[in-house]
Amino acid sequence: MPFIKVDVLREDLNREKKQQLIREISKAVTTVLNKDPHLTHIVINEIEDDNWGYAGEQVTVLKEQGFSTEKQ
């Protein structure tokens, strides 16, 4: 029984995007690991920018300096 935990920044992750993420992860686990999707558990943890650090800085500070999490 797979248990998948996804940590993401709390941004523009609305209900529809969360559902899509859960669906796509479930599909990948079914395809790659041959696991029953009804036994696959996925938890999405949304983390505030102040509580996430990267390269020695808070994401809040990095965003103030122009850092973006969007795909270039």
Short mmCIF file of N, CA and C in Angstrom, two decimals:
data_model
loop_
_atom_site.label_atom_id
_atom_site.label_comp_id
_atom_site.label_asym_id
_atom_site.label_seq_id
_atom_site.Cartn_x
_atom_site.Cartn_y
_atom_site.Cartn_z
N MET A 1 0.85 -1.16 0.00
CA MET A 1 0.00 0.00 0.00
C MET A 1 0.91 1.24 0.00
N PRO A 2 1.04 1.92 -1.13
CA PRO A 2 1.87 3.12 -1.20
C PRO A 2 1.26 4.28 -0.42
N PHE A 3 2.14 5.02 0.25
CA PHE A 3 1.77 6.25 0.93
C PHE A 3 2.72 7.32 0.41
N ILE A 4 2.18 8.31 -0.28
CA ILE A 4 3.00 9.33 -0.93
C ILE A 4 2.68 10.67 -0.29
N LYS A 5 3.74 11.35 0.14
CA LYS A 5 3.60 12.66 0.76
C LYS A 5 4.24 13.68 -0.18
N VAL A 6 3.47 14.72 -0.51
CA VAL A 6 3.93 15.76 -1.41
C VAL A 6 3.96 17.07 -0.65
N ASP A 7 5.14 17.68 -0.54
CA ASP A 7 5.26 18.99 0.09
C ASP A 7 5.36 20.04 -1.00
N VAL A 8 4.49 21.01 -0.95
CA VAL A 8 4.48 22.09 -1.95
C VAL A 8 4.34 23.43 -1.24
N LEU A 9 4.81 24.48 -1.90
CA LEU A 9 4.57 25.82 -1.39
C LEU A 9 3.11 26.15 -1.53
N ARG A 10 2.57 26.85 -0.57
CA ARG A 10 1.18 27.28 -0.62
C ARG A 10 1.08 28.44 -1.60
N GLU A 11 0.70 28.13 -2.81
CA GLU A 11 0.62 29.15 -3.86
C GLU A 11 -0.75 29.05 -4.51
N ASP A 12 -0.75 28.98 -5.80
CA ASP A 12 -2.01 28.91 -6.55
C ASP A 12 -2.46 27.47 -6.73
N LEU A 13 -2.48 26.71 -5.65
CA LEU A 13 -2.87 25.31 -5.72
C LEU A 13 -4.33 25.19 -5.28
N ASN A 14 -5.23 25.33 -6.25
CA ASN A 14 -6.65 25.26 -5.93
C ASN A 14 -7.12 23.80 -5.92
N ARG A 15 -8.38 23.61 -5.63
CA ARG A 15 -8.94 22.27 -5.51
C ARG A 15 -8.75 21.44 -6.79
N GLU A 16 -8.96 22.06 -7.93
CA GLU A 16 -8.83 21.35 -9.20
C GLU A 16 -7.39 20.90 -9.45
N LYS A 17 -6.43 21.77 -9.14
CA LYS A 17 -5.02 21.40 -9.32
C LYS A 17 -4.61 20.30 -8.37
N LYS A 18 -5.13 20.34 -7.15
CA LYS A 18 -4.84 19.27 -6.19
C LYS A 18 -5.39 17.95 -6.69
N GLN A 19 -6.61 17.98 -7.21
CA GLN A 19 -7.22 16.75 -7.73
C GLN A 19 -6.42 16.21 -8.90
N GLN A 20 -5.97 17.09 -9.78
CA GLN A 20 -5.15 16.66 -10.92
C GLN A 20 -3.84 16.05 -10.43
N LEU A 21 -3.20 16.68 -9.44
CA LEU A 21 -1.95 16.16 -8.90
C LEU A 21 -2.16 14.77 -8.30
N ILE A 22 -3.21 14.62 -7.51
CA ILE A 22 -3.52 13.31 -6.91
C ILE A 22 -3.78 12.27 -7.99
N ARG A 23 -4.55 12.64 -9.00
CA ARG A 23 -4.89 11.71 -10.08
C ARG A 23 -3.63 11.26 -10.83
N GLU A 24 -2.77 12.23 -11.17
CA GLU A 24 -1.56 11.91 -11.96
C GLU A 24 -0.56 11.09 -11.15
N ILE A 25 -0.41 11.41 -9.86
CA ILE A 25 0.49 10.60 -9.02
C ILE A 25 -0.05 9.18 -8.90
N SER A 26 -1.35 9.05 -8.68
CA SER A 26 -1.97 7.72 -8.59
C SER A 26 -1.75 6.93 -9.88
N LYS A 27 -1.91 7.62 -11.01
CA LYS A 27 -1.71 6.96 -12.31
C LYS A 27 -0.26 6.47 -12.45
N ALA A 28 0.70 7.31 -12.04
CA ALA A 28 2.11 6.93 -12.13
C ALA A 28 2.43 5.74 -11.23
N VAL A 29 1.90 5.73 -10.03
CA VAL A 29 2.13 4.62 -9.11
C VAL A 29 1.52 3.33 -9.66
N THR A 30 0.36 3.44 -10.26
CA THR A 30 -0.28 2.27 -10.86
C THR A 30 0.55 1.74 -12.04
N THR A 31 1.02 2.65 -12.88
CA THR A 31 1.78 2.26 -14.08
C THR A 31 3.17 1.74 -13.73
N VAL A 32 3.89 2.48 -12.92
CA VAL A 32 5.29 2.15 -12.65
C VAL A 32 5.43 1.02 -11.64
N LEU A 33 4.64 1.07 -10.57
CA LEU A 33 4.78 0.08 -9.50
C LEU A 33 3.75 -1.03 -9.55
N ASN A 34 2.79 -0.92 -10.49
CA ASN A 34 1.73 -1.91 -10.63
C ASN A 34 0.93 -2.05 -9.33
N LYS A 35 0.62 -0.91 -8.71
CA LYS A 35 -0.14 -0.92 -7.46
C LYS A 35 -1.59 -0.55 -7.70
N ASP A 36 -2.46 -1.10 -6.88
CA ASP A 36 -3.89 -0.81 -6.94
C ASP A 36 -4.12 0.64 -6.54
N PRO A 37 -4.71 1.47 -7.41
CA PRO A 37 -4.94 2.87 -7.07
C PRO A 37 -5.88 3.04 -5.87
N HIS A 38 -6.71 2.04 -5.59
CA HIS A 38 -7.61 2.12 -4.44
C HIS A 38 -6.88 1.94 -3.12
N LEU A 39 -5.62 1.49 -3.19
CA LEU A 39 -4.82 1.31 -1.98
C LEU A 39 -3.67 2.31 -1.90
N THR A 40 -3.69 3.29 -2.80
CA THR A 40 -2.64 4.31 -2.84
C THR A 40 -3.14 5.56 -2.10
N HIS A 41 -2.35 5.98 -1.13
CA HIS A 41 -2.70 7.16 -0.33
C HIS A 41 -1.75 8.30 -0.67
N ILE A 42 -2.31 9.48 -0.89
CA ILE A 42 -1.52 10.66 -1.24
C ILE A 42 -1.92 11.79 -0.31
N VAL A 43 -0.92 12.43 0.29
CA VAL A 43 -1.15 13.57 1.19
C VAL A 43 -0.40 14.76 0.61
N ILE A 44 -1.11 15.88 0.48
CA ILE A 44 -0.49 17.12 0.02
C ILE A 44 -0.34 18.04 1.22
N ASN A 45 0.90 18.41 1.51
CA ASN A 45 1.19 19.37 2.58
C ASN A 45 1.53 20.70 1.93
N GLU A 46 0.76 21.72 2.26
CA GLU A 46 1.03 23.06 1.75
C GLU A 46 1.82 23.82 2.81
N ILE A 47 2.98 24.33 2.42
CA ILE A 47 3.88 24.98 3.35
C ILE A 47 3.98 26.46 3.01
N GLU A 48 3.88 27.30 4.02
CA GLU A 48 3.99 28.74 3.84
C GLU A 48 5.41 29.10 3.39
N ASP A 49 5.54 30.16 2.58
CA ASP A 49 6.84 30.60 2.08
C ASP A 49 7.83 30.85 3.21
N ASP A 50 7.36 31.39 4.33
CA ASP A 50 8.25 31.67 5.46
C ASP A 50 8.81 30.40 6.09
N ASN A 51 8.15 29.28 5.87
CA ASN A 51 8.56 28.02 6.48
C ASN A 51 9.34 27.12 5.53
N TRP A 52 9.75 27.64 4.38
CA TRP A 52 10.50 26.85 3.40
C TRP A 52 11.77 27.62 3.07
N GLY A 53 12.89 26.94 3.12
CA GLY A 53 14.15 27.59 2.81
C GLY A 53 14.84 26.92 1.64
N TYR A 54 15.61 27.70 0.92
CA TYR A 54 16.35 27.20 -0.23
C TYR A 54 17.61 28.04 -0.36
N ALA A 55 18.75 27.41 -0.52
CA ALA A 55 20.02 28.11 -0.69
C ALA A 55 20.29 29.09 0.45
N GLY A 56 19.88 28.70 1.66
CA GLY A 56 20.16 29.49 2.84
C GLY A 56 19.22 30.66 3.09
N GLU A 57 18.14 30.76 2.34
CA GLU A 57 17.20 31.87 2.50
C GLU A 57 15.77 31.34 2.56
N GLN A 58 14.91 32.13 3.20
CA GLN A 58 13.48 31.81 3.16
C GLN A 58 12.97 32.09 1.75
N VAL A 59 12.02 31.30 1.32
CA VAL A 59 11.42 31.52 0.01
C VAL A 59 10.80 32.92 -0.07
N THR A 60 10.26 33.40 1.04
CA THR A 60 9.69 34.75 1.04
C THR A 60 10.73 35.78 0.62
N VAL A 61 11.93 35.68 1.17
CA VAL A 61 13.02 36.60 0.84
C VAL A 61 13.44 36.42 -0.62
N LEU A 62 13.56 35.17 -1.03
CA LEU A 62 13.97 34.90 -2.42
C LEU A 62 12.96 35.47 -3.42
N LYS A 63 11.67 35.34 -3.12
CA LYS A 63 10.64 35.89 -4.02
C LYS A 63 10.73 37.41 -4.08
N GLU A 64 11.05 38.03 -2.95
CA GLU A 64 11.24 39.48 -2.94
C GLU A 64 12.41 39.89 -3.84
N GLN A 65 13.36 38.96 -4.02
CA GLN A 65 14.52 39.22 -4.87
C GLN A 65 14.30 38.77 -6.31
N GLY A 66 13.08 38.34 -6.64
CA GLY A 66 12.75 37.97 -8.01
C GLY A 66 12.70 36.48 -8.29
N PHE A 67 12.94 35.64 -7.30
CA PHE A 67 12.88 34.19 -7.45
C PHE A 67 11.45 33.77 -7.79
N SER A 68 11.32 32.84 -8.70
CA SER A 68 9.99 32.33 -9.07
C SER A 68 10.01 30.81 -9.10
N THR A 69 8.91 30.21 -8.71
CA THR A 69 8.79 28.76 -8.76
C THR A 69 8.14 28.30 -10.08
N GLU A 70 7.80 29.23 -10.92
CA GLU A 70 7.17 28.89 -12.21
C GLU A 70 8.21 28.32 -13.18
N LYS A 71 7.78 27.37 -13.98
CA LYS A 71 8.64 26.77 -15.00
C LYS A 71 9.02 27.83 -16.02
N GLN A 72 10.29 27.91 -16.31
CA GLN A 72 10.79 28.91 -17.27
C GLN A 72 10.64 28.41 -18.70
#
